[in-house]
């Protein structure tokens, strides 16, 4: 459970804002994200457009493209939440992969090489990637072999955003001297989204929308669509006064006087999520100082606002 430091006594006026899970259904959809289980076959962009048509929404956006044959977690933001989903692009990812060796090899040798391909590794993106093909460093947090059956190796990998698992398999094959390729891949986690909680299919979403739109039962759709705040759960948090909210909505930077609570794991240069006392996401910001300097400061700007997600006027103007 995340720990918070209290900077000042919490005060709130219940007439301002609304708790994320208590929004009216139309607003819940407009500020919603979906933890979608992408099927094999369509592109991420096609799945994106299907969600848009199912919900009759104006726009949608996904967090982290998956190749057509790859399945698994594909977070999608709806309408006002499409910008929030961009926070997930640098988030850590987890995959379960089936790798196939091109020659037989002892299990001991396979385990030894896997141990070497953890921590900081060098990668060159594949030919069909959307980024420039140049050598770069990526961090593999863990790479655990789940099962070995002949030339097939099933493993789970947790890695930094921008790590190519297909290239990872190829490079391990080169190191083993046998050659190898990625046979199947499933993404099991993107930041706070994983396959063990709130994962839905396109059919689930279709059914949920039908029950609400045609029969007036919104309960199932509420289970399919999560508040946009969910997409920021993996970031360090800053909770601010009601009186500071509208200023942040207008792009102002955050000073210590507007802070009520903040996460204990905040570091200089990191991205944080700014919330109201009711748990509404206001903006993302860059931390300008380490935690001890923020605590020791009685005044001054400590967070540089980068992206604003709440509309101005949601909370009353209490600034000049």
PDB file of C-alpha atoms in Angstrom:
ATOM      1  CA  UNK A   1       0.000   0.000   0.000  1.00  0.00           C
ATOM      2  CA  UNK A   2       1.363   3.408  -0.970  1.00  0.00           C
ATOM      3  CA  UNK A   3       2.477   5.609   1.924  1.00  0.00           C
ATOM      4  CA  UNK A   4       1.789   9.355   2.072  1.00  0.00           C
ATOM      5  CA  UNK A   5       3.353  12.254   3.934  1.00  0.00           C
ATOM      6  CA  UNK A   6       0.894  14.808   5.302  1.00  0.00           C
ATOM      7  CA  UNK A   7       1.984  18.372   4.539  1.00  0.00           C
ATOM      8  CA  UNK A   8      -1.104  20.170   5.873  1.00  0.00           C
ATOM      9  CA  UNK A   9      -4.517  19.470   7.388  1.00  0.00           C
ATOM     10  CA  UNK A  10      -7.064  18.221   4.836  1.00  0.00           C
ATOM     11  CA  UNK A  11     -10.038  20.485   4.191  1.00  0.00           C
ATOM     12  CA  UNK A  12     -12.708  19.984   1.537  1.00  0.00           C
ATOM     13  CA  UNK A  13     -16.116  21.270   0.476  1.00  0.00           C
ATOM     14  CA  UNK A  14     -18.387  18.399  -0.575  1.00  0.00           C
ATOM     15  CA  UNK A  15     -20.158  20.633  -3.113  1.00  0.00           C
ATOM     16  CA  UNK A  16     -17.036  20.708  -5.327  1.00  0.00           C
ATOM     17  CA  UNK A  17     -16.286  17.909  -7.780  1.00  0.00           C
ATOM     18  CA  UNK A  18     -17.383  14.286  -7.562  1.00  0.00           C
ATOM     19  CA  UNK A  19     -15.663  11.036  -6.598  1.00  0.00           C
ATOM     20  CA  UNK A  20     -14.554   9.126  -9.737  1.00  0.00           C
ATOM     21  CA  UNK A  21     -16.761   6.077  -9.147  1.00  0.00           C
ATOM     22  CA  UNK A  22     -19.809   8.267  -8.429  1.00  0.00           C
ATOM     23  CA  UNK A  23     -19.878  10.168 -11.725  1.00  0.00           C
ATOM     24  CA  UNK A  24     -23.103  10.032 -13.779  1.00  0.00           C
ATOM     25  CA  UNK A  25     -22.869   7.259 -16.390  1.00  0.00           C
ATOM     26  CA  UNK A  26     -22.385   9.645 -19.353  1.00  0.00           C
ATOM     27  CA  UNK A  27     -19.506  11.381 -17.571  1.00  0.00           C
ATOM     28  CA  UNK A  28     -18.173   8.007 -16.416  1.00  0.00           C
ATOM     29  CA  UNK A  29     -17.890   6.953 -20.069  1.00  0.00           C
ATOM     30  CA  UNK A  30     -16.377  10.256 -21.239  1.00  0.00           C
ATOM     31  CA  UNK A  31     -13.724  10.021 -18.506  1.00  0.00           C
ATOM     32  CA  UNK A  32     -13.299   6.259 -18.706  1.00  0.00           C
ATOM     33  CA  UNK A  33     -10.578   3.766 -19.553  1.00  0.00           C
ATOM     34  CA  UNK A  34     -10.913   0.113 -20.510  1.00  0.00           C
ATOM     35  CA  UNK A  35      -8.598  -2.749 -19.622  1.00  0.00           C
ATOM     36  CA  UNK A  36      -9.195  -4.615 -22.874  1.00  0.00           C
ATOM     37  CA  UNK A  37      -8.057  -8.140 -23.736  1.00  0.00           C
ATOM     38  CA  UNK A  38      -6.881  -7.703 -27.329  1.00  0.00           C
ATOM     39  CA  UNK A  39      -7.565 -10.747 -29.514  1.00  0.00           C
ATOM     40  CA  UNK A  40      -5.104 -12.147 -32.051  1.00  0.00           C
ATOM     41  CA  UNK A  41      -5.566 -10.857 -35.602  1.00  0.00           C
ATOM     42  CA  UNK A  42      -6.581  -7.193 -35.654  1.00  0.00           C
ATOM     43  CA  UNK A  43      -4.184  -4.294 -35.214  1.00  0.00           C
ATOM     44  CA  UNK A  44      -4.345  -2.142 -32.083  1.00  0.00           C
ATOM     45  CA  UNK A  45      -5.721   0.677 -34.241  1.00  0.00           C
ATOM     46  CA  UNK A  46      -8.555  -1.545 -35.500  1.00  0.00           C
ATOM     47  CA  UNK A  47      -9.478  -2.577 -31.956  1.00  0.00           C
ATOM     48  CA  UNK A  48      -9.404   1.100 -31.014  1.00  0.00           C
ATOM     49  CA  UNK A  49     -11.897   1.958 -33.757  1.00  0.00           C
ATOM     50  CA  UNK A  50     -14.179  -0.958 -32.803  1.00  0.00           C
ATOM     51  CA  UNK A  51     -14.383   0.326 -29.220  1.00  0.00           C
ATOM     52  CA  UNK A  52     -15.215   3.791 -30.550  1.00  0.00           C
ATOM     53  CA  UNK A  53     -18.086   2.390 -32.643  1.00  0.00           C
ATOM     54  CA  UNK A  54     -19.405   0.146 -29.859  1.00  0.00           C
ATOM     55  CA  UNK A  55     -19.639   3.071 -27.428  1.00  0.00           C
ATOM     56  CA  UNK A  56     -20.705   5.623 -30.064  1.00  0.00           C
ATOM     57  CA  UNK A  57     -17.909   7.845 -28.699  1.00  0.00           C
ATOM     58  CA  UNK A  58     -16.107  10.693 -30.443  1.00  0.00           C
ATOM     59  CA  UNK A  59     -12.587   9.422 -29.926  1.00  0.00           C
ATOM     60  CA  UNK A  60     -10.538   6.671 -28.315  1.00  0.00           C
ATOM     61  CA  UNK A  61      -6.822   6.059 -27.835  1.00  0.00           C
ATOM     62  CA  UNK A  62      -4.774   3.051 -26.736  1.00  0.00           C
ATOM     63  CA  UNK A  63      -1.745   2.858 -24.473  1.00  0.00           C
ATOM     64  CA  UNK A  64       1.051   0.869 -26.087  1.00  0.00           C
ATOM     65  CA  UNK A  65       0.660  -0.754 -29.516  1.00  0.00           C
ATOM     66  CA  UNK A  66       0.532  -4.541 -29.851  1.00  0.00           C
ATOM     67  CA  UNK A  67       1.361  -6.397 -33.075  1.00  0.00           C
ATOM     68  CA  UNK A  68      -1.667  -8.022 -34.778  1.00  0.00           C
ATOM     69  CA  UNK A  69      -0.870 -11.577 -33.602  1.00  0.00           C
ATOM     70  CA  UNK A  70      -0.047 -10.512 -30.033  1.00  0.00           C
ATOM     71  CA  UNK A  71      -2.842 -10.783 -27.446  1.00  0.00           C
ATOM     72  CA  UNK A  72      -3.404  -9.359 -23.996  1.00  0.00           C
ATOM     73  CA  UNK A  73      -3.686  -6.122 -22.061  1.00  0.00           C
ATOM     74  CA  UNK A  74      -4.478  -3.099 -24.255  1.00  0.00           C
ATOM     75  CA  UNK A  75      -5.632  -0.097 -22.184  1.00  0.00           C
ATOM     76  CA  UNK A  76      -7.977   2.211 -24.114  1.00  0.00           C
ATOM     77  CA  UNK A  77      -9.064   5.723 -23.136  1.00  0.00           C
ATOM     78  CA  UNK A  78     -12.447   7.163 -24.135  1.00  0.00           C
ATOM     79  CA  UNK A  79     -13.125  10.786 -25.154  1.00  0.00           C
ATOM     80  CA  UNK A  80     -11.672  13.001 -22.374  1.00  0.00           C
ATOM     81  CA  UNK A  81      -9.514  10.134 -21.113  1.00  0.00           C
ATOM     82  CA  UNK A  82      -7.567   9.692 -24.366  1.00  0.00           C
ATOM     83  CA  UNK A  83      -4.903  12.160 -23.166  1.00  0.00           C
ATOM     84  CA  UNK A  84      -4.656  10.427 -19.798  1.00  0.00           C
ATOM     85  CA  UNK A  85      -3.832   7.127 -21.505  1.00  0.00           C
ATOM     86  CA  UNK A  86      -0.598   8.726 -22.775  1.00  0.00           C
ATOM     87  CA  UNK A  87       0.723   8.511 -19.208  1.00  0.00           C
ATOM     88  CA  UNK A  88       1.012   4.756 -19.769  1.00  0.00           C
ATOM     89  CA  UNK A  89       3.478   4.976 -22.659  1.00  0.00           C
ATOM     90  CA  UNK A  90       6.574   4.988 -20.383  1.00  0.00           C
ATOM     91  CA  UNK A  91       5.009   2.530 -17.890  1.00  0.00           C
ATOM     92  CA  UNK A  92       6.674  -0.877 -17.258  1.00  0.00           C
ATOM     93  CA  UNK A  93       5.290  -3.830 -19.209  1.00  0.00           C
ATOM     94  CA  UNK A  94       5.017  -7.569 -18.558  1.00  0.00           C
ATOM     95  CA  UNK A  95       4.693 -10.360 -21.131  1.00  0.00           C
ATOM     96  CA  UNK A  96       4.414 -14.136 -21.271  1.00  0.00           C
ATOM     97  CA  UNK A  97       6.316 -15.439 -24.291  1.00  0.00           C
ATOM     98  CA  UNK A  98       6.806 -18.762 -26.028  1.00  0.00           C
ATOM     99  CA  UNK A  99      10.274 -18.856 -27.588  1.00  0.00           C
ATOM    100  CA  UNK A 100      11.386 -21.639 -29.933  1.00  0.00           C
ATOM    101  CA  UNK A 101      15.036 -22.672 -30.265  1.00  0.00           C
ATOM    102  CA  UNK A 102      16.325 -23.824 -33.653  1.00  0.00           C
ATOM    103  CA  UNK A 103      18.470 -26.608 -32.145  1.00  0.00           C
ATOM    104  CA  UNK A 104      18.390 -28.798 -29.051  1.00  0.00           C
ATOM    105  CA  UNK A 105      20.235 -27.545 -25.981  1.00  0.00           C
ATOM    106  CA  UNK A 106      20.621 -28.476 -22.307  1.00  0.00           C
ATOM    107  CA  UNK A 107      18.311 -26.798 -19.808  1.00  0.00           C
ATOM    108  CA  UNK A 108      21.255 -25.711 -17.660  1.00  0.00           C
ATOM    109  CA  UNK A 109      22.722 -23.739 -20.564  1.00  0.00           C
ATOM    110  CA  UNK A 110      19.352 -22.098 -21.258  1.00  0.00           C
ATOM    111  CA  UNK A 111      18.966 -21.014 -17.621  1.00  0.00           C
ATOM    112  CA  UNK A 112      22.505 -19.601 -17.570  1.00  0.00           C
ATOM    113  CA  UNK A 113      21.890 -17.397 -20.619  1.00  0.00           C
ATOM    114  CA  UNK A 114      18.525 -16.183 -19.325  1.00  0.00           C
ATOM    115  CA  UNK A 115      20.229 -15.051 -16.141  1.00  0.00           C
ATOM    116  CA  UNK A 116      22.638 -12.975 -18.236  1.00  0.00           C
ATOM    117  CA  UNK A 117      19.775 -11.276 -20.135  1.00  0.00           C
ATOM    118  CA  UNK A 118      18.450  -9.397 -17.108  1.00  0.00           C
ATOM    119  CA  UNK A 119      19.189  -5.897 -15.877  1.00  0.00           C
ATOM    120  CA  UNK A 120      20.399  -3.438 -18.499  1.00  0.00           C
ATOM    121  CA  UNK A 121      20.595  -4.925 -21.991  1.00  0.00           C
ATOM    122  CA  UNK A 122      21.413  -3.530 -25.439  1.00  0.00           C
ATOM    123  CA  UNK A 123      18.827  -3.771 -28.222  1.00  0.00           C
ATOM    124  CA  UNK A 124      18.398  -2.662 -31.811  1.00  0.00           C
ATOM    125  CA  UNK A 125      14.695  -2.284 -32.751  1.00  0.00           C
ATOM    126  CA  UNK A 126      13.477  -4.679 -35.490  1.00  0.00           C
ATOM    127  CA  UNK A 127      13.033  -3.609 -39.112  1.00  0.00           C
ATOM    128  CA  UNK A 128       9.270  -3.183 -38.779  1.00  0.00           C
ATOM    129  CA  UNK A 129       9.417  -0.944 -35.725  1.00  0.00           C
ATOM    130  CA  UNK A 130       8.062   2.601 -35.532  1.00  0.00           C
ATOM    131  CA  UNK A 131      11.266   4.012 -34.049  1.00  0.00           C
ATOM    132  CA  UNK A 132      14.731   4.731 -35.414  1.00  0.00           C
ATOM    133  CA  UNK A 133      16.879   1.604 -35.682  1.00  0.00           C
ATOM    134  CA  UNK A 134      19.795   2.412 -33.422  1.00  0.00           C
ATOM    135  CA  UNK A 135      21.387   0.587 -30.502  1.00  0.00           C
ATOM    136  CA  UNK A 136      19.835   1.528 -27.181  1.00  0.00           C
ATOM    137  CA  UNK A 137      19.736   0.358 -23.577  1.00  0.00           C
ATOM    138  CA  UNK A 138      16.629  -1.174 -22.016  1.00  0.00           C
ATOM    139  CA  UNK A 139      16.055  -2.518 -18.510  1.00  0.00           C
ATOM    140  CA  UNK A 140      14.776  -6.076 -17.995  1.00  0.00           C
ATOM    141  CA  UNK A 141      13.485  -6.231 -14.417  1.00  0.00           C
ATOM    142  CA  UNK A 142      13.015 -10.010 -14.443  1.00  0.00           C
ATOM    143  CA  UNK A 143      12.915 -12.858 -16.932  1.00  0.00           C
ATOM    144  CA  UNK A 144      11.659 -16.095 -15.400  1.00  0.00           C
ATOM    145  CA  UNK A 145      11.492 -19.418 -17.235  1.00  0.00           C
ATOM    146  CA  UNK A 146       8.124 -21.055 -16.550  1.00  0.00           C
ATOM    147  CA  UNK A 147       8.556 -24.256 -18.548  1.00  0.00           C
ATOM    148  CA  UNK A 148      10.936 -25.923 -21.006  1.00  0.00           C
ATOM    149  CA  UNK A 149       9.619 -28.568 -23.391  1.00  0.00           C
ATOM    150  CA  UNK A 150      12.176 -29.656 -25.978  1.00  0.00           C
ATOM    151  CA  UNK A 151      12.997 -26.564 -28.013  1.00  0.00           C
ATOM    152  CA  UNK A 152      10.046 -24.578 -26.631  1.00  0.00           C
ATOM    153  CA  UNK A 153      10.688 -22.205 -23.731  1.00  0.00           C
ATOM    154  CA  UNK A 154       7.821 -20.464 -21.938  1.00  0.00           C
ATOM    155  CA  UNK A 155       8.950 -17.446 -19.916  1.00  0.00           C
ATOM    156  CA  UNK A 156       7.615 -14.317 -18.212  1.00  0.00           C
ATOM    157  CA  UNK A 157       9.447 -11.024 -18.675  1.00  0.00           C
ATOM    158  CA  UNK A 158       8.995  -7.690 -16.924  1.00  0.00           C
ATOM    159  CA  UNK A 159      10.681  -4.866 -18.768  1.00  0.00           C
ATOM    160  CA  UNK A 160      11.035  -1.176 -19.430  1.00  0.00           C
ATOM    161  CA  UNK A 161       8.768   0.431 -22.013  1.00  0.00           C
ATOM    162  CA  UNK A 162      10.219   0.155 -25.498  1.00  0.00           C
ATOM    163  CA  UNK A 163      11.726  -3.314 -24.977  1.00  0.00           C
ATOM    164  CA  UNK A 164      11.158  -5.580 -27.994  1.00  0.00           C
ATOM    165  CA  UNK A 165      10.476  -9.162 -26.886  1.00  0.00           C
ATOM    166  CA  UNK A 166      10.878 -10.442 -30.453  1.00  0.00           C
ATOM    167  CA  UNK A 167      14.400  -8.978 -30.522  1.00  0.00           C
ATOM    168  CA  UNK A 168      15.009 -10.310 -27.001  1.00  0.00           C
ATOM    169  CA  UNK A 169      14.274 -13.865 -28.231  1.00  0.00           C
ATOM    170  CA  UNK A 170      16.508 -13.418 -31.271  1.00  0.00           C
ATOM    171  CA  UNK A 171      19.400 -12.121 -29.158  1.00  0.00           C
ATOM    172  CA  UNK A 172      19.105 -15.009 -26.686  1.00  0.00           C
ATOM    173  CA  UNK A 173      19.184 -17.434 -29.615  1.00  0.00           C
ATOM    174  CA  UNK A 174      22.366 -15.780 -30.867  1.00  0.00           C
ATOM    175  CA  UNK A 175      23.951 -16.013 -27.407  1.00  0.00           C
ATOM    176  CA  UNK A 176      22.990 -19.688 -27.137  1.00  0.00           C
ATOM    177  CA  UNK A 177      24.470 -20.368 -30.571  1.00  0.00           C
ATOM    178  CA  UNK A 178      21.312 -22.150 -31.715  1.00  0.00           C
ATOM    179  CA  UNK A 179      19.191 -19.336 -33.072  1.00  0.00           C
ATOM    180  CA  UNK A 180      15.669 -18.707 -31.747  1.00  0.00           C
ATOM    181  CA  UNK A 181      12.463 -16.873 -32.569  1.00  0.00           C
ATOM    182  CA  UNK A 182       9.336 -15.677 -30.791  1.00  0.00           C
ATOM    183  CA  UNK A 183       6.505 -18.149 -31.436  1.00  0.00           C
ATOM    184  CA  UNK A 184       3.720 -16.548 -29.354  1.00  0.00           C
ATOM    185  CA  UNK A 185       3.369 -13.485 -27.139  1.00  0.00           C
ATOM    186  CA  UNK A 186       0.801 -12.213 -24.671  1.00  0.00           C
ATOM    187  CA  UNK A 187       1.012  -8.953 -22.728  1.00  0.00           C
ATOM    188  CA  UNK A 188      -0.073  -9.464 -19.133  1.00  0.00           C
ATOM    189  CA  UNK A 189       0.508  -6.010 -17.657  1.00  0.00           C
ATOM    190  CA  UNK A 190       0.836  -2.327 -18.597  1.00  0.00           C
ATOM    191  CA  UNK A 191       1.566  -0.154 -15.573  1.00  0.00           C
ATOM    192  CA  UNK A 192      -1.469  -0.527 -13.256  1.00  0.00           C
ATOM    193  CA  UNK A 193      -3.457  -2.669 -15.735  1.00  0.00           C
ATOM    194  CA  UNK A 194      -3.066  -6.448 -15.662  1.00  0.00           C
ATOM    195  CA  UNK A 195      -4.904  -9.546 -16.825  1.00  0.00           C
ATOM    196  CA  UNK A 196      -5.950 -10.608 -13.315  1.00  0.00           C
ATOM    197  CA  UNK A 197      -8.270  -7.672 -12.572  1.00  0.00           C
ATOM    198  CA  UNK A 198     -10.934  -5.837 -14.604  1.00  0.00           C
ATOM    199  CA  UNK A 199      -9.819  -7.352 -17.937  1.00  0.00           C
ATOM    200  CA  UNK A 200     -12.702  -7.410 -20.425  1.00  0.00           C
ATOM    201  CA  UNK A 201     -13.325  -8.525 -23.999  1.00  0.00           C
ATOM    202  CA  UNK A 202     -14.954  -6.642 -26.864  1.00  0.00           C
ATOM    203  CA  UNK A 203     -18.046  -8.831 -26.352  1.00  0.00           C
ATOM    204  CA  UNK A 204     -18.218  -7.815 -22.672  1.00  0.00           C
ATOM    205  CA  UNK A 205     -18.145  -4.155 -23.715  1.00  0.00           C
ATOM    206  CA  UNK A 206     -20.795  -4.697 -26.392  1.00  0.00           C
ATOM    207  CA  UNK A 207     -23.104  -6.405 -23.896  1.00  0.00           C
ATOM    208  CA  UNK A 208     -22.535  -3.727 -21.242  1.00  0.00           C
ATOM    209  CA  UNK A 209     -23.343  -0.921 -23.652  1.00  0.00           C
ATOM    210  CA  UNK A 210     -26.463  -2.712 -24.888  1.00  0.00           C
ATOM    211  CA  UNK A 211     -27.851  -3.227 -21.371  1.00  0.00           C
ATOM    212  CA  UNK A 212     -27.395   0.492 -20.641  1.00  0.00           C
ATOM    213  CA  UNK A 213     -28.360   2.015 -24.013  1.00  0.00           C
ATOM    214  CA  UNK A 214     -31.310  -0.267 -24.755  1.00  0.00           C
ATOM    215  CA  UNK A 215     -32.509  -1.407 -21.323  1.00  0.00           C
ATOM    216  CA  UNK A 216     -31.337   1.364 -18.979  1.00  0.00           C
ATOM    217  CA  UNK A 217     -29.177  -0.918 -16.797  1.00  0.00           C
ATOM    218  CA  UNK A 218     -25.793   0.788 -16.354  1.00  0.00           C
ATOM    219  CA  UNK A 219     -24.354  -1.620 -13.743  1.00  0.00           C
ATOM    220  CA  UNK A 220     -22.599  -3.932 -16.210  1.00  0.00           C
ATOM    221  CA  UNK A 221     -21.133  -1.065 -18.245  1.00  0.00           C
ATOM    222  CA  UNK A 222     -19.708   0.463 -15.058  1.00  0.00           C
ATOM    223  CA  UNK A 223     -17.836  -2.798 -14.493  1.00  0.00           C
ATOM    224  CA  UNK A 224     -16.431  -2.667 -18.026  1.00  0.00           C
ATOM    225  CA  UNK A 225     -15.284   0.975 -17.901  1.00  0.00           C
ATOM    226  CA  UNK A 226     -12.940   2.250 -15.191  1.00  0.00           C
ATOM    227  CA  UNK A 227     -12.394   5.886 -14.138  1.00  0.00           C
ATOM    228  CA  UNK A 228      -9.501   7.570 -15.974  1.00  0.00           C
ATOM    229  CA  UNK A 229      -7.754   7.932 -12.603  1.00  0.00           C
ATOM    230  CA  UNK A 230      -6.930   4.215 -12.839  1.00  0.00           C
ATOM    231  CA  UNK A 231      -4.370   4.961 -15.568  1.00  0.00           C
ATOM    232  CA  UNK A 232      -2.352   7.108 -13.148  1.00  0.00           C
ATOM    233  CA  UNK A 233      -2.324   4.611 -10.262  1.00  0.00           C
ATOM    234  CA  UNK A 234       1.300   3.606 -10.907  1.00  0.00           C
ATOM    235  CA  UNK A 235       2.607   7.189 -10.569  1.00  0.00           C
ATOM    236  CA  UNK A 236       3.605   8.925  -7.306  1.00  0.00           C
ATOM    237  CA  UNK A 237       0.687  11.050  -6.110  1.00  0.00           C
ATOM    238  CA  UNK A 238       0.236  14.616  -4.874  1.00  0.00           C
ATOM    239  CA  UNK A 239      -3.057  15.586  -3.206  1.00  0.00           C
ATOM    240  CA  UNK A 240      -3.885  19.282  -3.282  1.00  0.00           C
ATOM    241  CA  UNK A 241      -6.260  21.747  -1.632  1.00  0.00           C
ATOM    242  CA  UNK A 242      -9.607  22.533  -3.238  1.00  0.00           C
ATOM    243  CA  UNK A 243      -8.451  26.153  -3.438  1.00  0.00           C
ATOM    244  CA  UNK A 244      -5.492  25.162  -5.655  1.00  0.00           C
ATOM    245  CA  UNK A 245      -7.406  23.000  -8.155  1.00  0.00           C
ATOM    246  CA  UNK A 246      -8.644  25.659 -10.587  1.00  0.00           C
ATOM    247  CA  UNK A 247      -5.233  27.324 -10.780  1.00  0.00           C
ATOM    248  CA  UNK A 248      -3.688  24.000 -11.817  1.00  0.00           C
ATOM    249  CA  UNK A 249      -6.509  23.571 -14.368  1.00  0.00           C
ATOM    250  CA  UNK A 250      -5.376  26.853 -15.934  1.00  0.00           C
ATOM    251  CA  UNK A 251      -1.794  25.545 -16.226  1.00  0.00           C
ATOM    252  CA  UNK A 252      -0.283  27.058 -13.072  1.00  0.00           C
ATOM    253  CA  UNK A 253       2.602  25.254 -11.400  1.00  0.00           C
ATOM    254  CA  UNK A 254       2.124  23.822  -7.917  1.00  0.00           C
ATOM    255  CA  UNK A 255       3.678  25.468  -4.858  1.00  0.00           C
ATOM    256  CA  UNK A 256       4.079  23.906  -1.428  1.00  0.00           C
ATOM    257  CA  UNK A 257       1.176  25.922  -0.022  1.00  0.00           C
ATOM    258  CA  UNK A 258      -1.298  24.040  -2.192  1.00  0.00           C
ATOM    259  CA  UNK A 259      -0.135  20.561  -1.144  1.00  0.00           C
ATOM    260  CA  UNK A 260      -1.941  18.490   1.473  1.00  0.00           C
ATOM    261  CA  UNK A 261      -0.341  15.057   1.017  1.00  0.00           C
ATOM    262  CA  UNK A 262       2.259  13.451  -1.254  1.00  0.00           C
ATOM    263  CA  UNK A 263       3.765  10.020  -1.839  1.00  0.00           C
ATOM    264  CA  UNK A 264       6.894   9.086   0.085  1.00  0.00           C
ATOM    265  CA  UNK A 265       8.643   7.788  -3.068  1.00  0.00           C
ATOM    266  CA  UNK A 266       8.813  11.109  -4.952  1.00  0.00           C
ATOM    267  CA  UNK A 267      12.137  11.971  -6.579  1.00  0.00           C
ATOM    268  CA  UNK A 268      13.409  14.941  -8.571  1.00  0.00           C
ATOM    269  CA  UNK A 269      12.689  14.718 -12.303  1.00  0.00           C
ATOM    270  CA  UNK A 270       9.903  12.141 -11.941  1.00  0.00           C
ATOM    271  CA  UNK A 271       6.381  12.458 -13.295  1.00  0.00           C
ATOM    272  CA  UNK A 272       3.680  12.649 -10.608  1.00  0.00           C
ATOM    273  CA  UNK A 273      -0.123  12.664 -10.731  1.00  0.00           C
ATOM    274  CA  UNK A 274      -1.965  15.531  -9.022  1.00  0.00           C
ATOM    275  CA  UNK A 275      -5.296  14.622  -7.378  1.00  0.00           C
ATOM    276  CA  UNK A 276      -8.097  16.373  -5.521  1.00  0.00           C
ATOM    277  CA  UNK A 277      -9.171  15.235  -2.062  1.00  0.00           C
ATOM    278  CA  UNK A 278     -12.010  13.321  -3.729  1.00  0.00           C
ATOM    279  CA  UNK A 279      -9.534  11.344  -5.825  1.00  0.00           C
ATOM    280  CA  UNK A 280     -10.105  13.190  -9.127  1.00  0.00           C
ATOM    281  CA  UNK A 281      -7.123  13.428 -11.474  1.00  0.00           C
ATOM    282  CA  UNK A 282      -6.246  17.069 -12.111  1.00  0.00           C
ATOM    283  CA  UNK A 283      -2.923  16.984 -13.977  1.00  0.00           C
ATOM    284  CA  UNK A 284       0.501  15.411 -14.337  1.00  0.00           C
ATOM    285  CA  UNK A 285       3.621  17.296 -13.346  1.00  0.00           C
ATOM    286  CA  UNK A 286       7.392  17.032 -13.140  1.00  0.00           C
ATOM    287  CA  UNK A 287       8.991  17.037  -9.695  1.00  0.00           C
ATOM    288  CA  UNK A 288      11.497  19.877  -9.378  1.00  0.00           C
ATOM    289  CA  UNK A 289      13.088  18.778  -6.081  1.00  0.00           C
ATOM    290  CA  UNK A 290      13.748  15.650  -4.036  1.00  0.00           C
ATOM    291  CA  UNK A 291      11.250  14.842  -1.290  1.00  0.00           C
ATOM    292  CA  UNK A 292      13.341  16.201   1.586  1.00  0.00           C
ATOM    293  CA  UNK A 293      13.699  19.568  -0.179  1.00  0.00           C
ATOM    294  CA  UNK A 294       9.943  19.749  -0.796  1.00  0.00           C
ATOM    295  CA  UNK A 295       9.214  19.032   2.861  1.00  0.00           C
ATOM    296  CA  UNK A 296      11.770  21.620   3.990  1.00  0.00           C
ATOM    297  CA  UNK A 297      10.382  24.337   1.741  1.00  0.00           C
ATOM    298  CA  UNK A 298       7.817  26.725   3.228  1.00  0.00           C
ATOM    299  CA  UNK A 299       7.009  28.352  -0.126  1.00  0.00           C
ATOM    300  CA  UNK A 300       7.915  28.257  -3.796  1.00  0.00           C
ATOM    301  CA  UNK A 301       7.129  26.151  -6.882  1.00  0.00           C
ATOM    302  CA  UNK A 302       7.951  22.457  -6.405  1.00  0.00           C
ATOM    303  CA  UNK A 303       6.009  20.799  -9.252  1.00  0.00           C
ATOM    304  CA  UNK A 304       6.020  21.872 -12.913  1.00  0.00           C
ATOM    305  CA  UNK A 305       2.578  21.171 -14.416  1.00  0.00           C
ATOM    306  CA  UNK A 306       2.854  19.308 -17.738  1.00  0.00           C
ATOM    307  CA  UNK A 307      -0.598  18.019 -18.786  1.00  0.00           C
ATOM    308  CA  UNK A 308      -3.957  19.151 -17.429  1.00  0.00           C
ATOM    309  CA  UNK A 309      -6.836  16.645 -17.467  1.00  0.00           C
ATOM    310  CA  UNK A 310      -9.549  18.466 -15.506  1.00  0.00           C
ATOM    311  CA  UNK A 311     -11.579  21.211 -17.163  1.00  0.00           C
ATOM    312  CA  UNK A 312     -11.243  24.736 -15.688  1.00  0.00           C
ATOM    313  CA  UNK A 313     -14.285  25.721 -13.667  1.00  0.00           C
ATOM    314  CA  UNK A 314     -14.834  22.271 -12.184  1.00  0.00           C
ATOM    315  CA  UNK A 315     -13.721  23.809  -8.894  1.00  0.00           C
ATOM    316  CA  UNK A 316     -14.266  27.515  -8.080  1.00  0.00           C
ATOM    317  CA  UNK A 317     -11.571  30.093  -8.777  1.00  0.00           C
ATOM    318  CA  UNK A 318      -9.793  30.972  -5.522  1.00  0.00           C
ATOM    319  CA  UNK A 319      -6.686  32.602  -6.974  1.00  0.00           C
ATOM    320  CA  UNK A 320      -5.682  35.962  -8.380  1.00  0.00           C
TER     321      UNK A 320
END
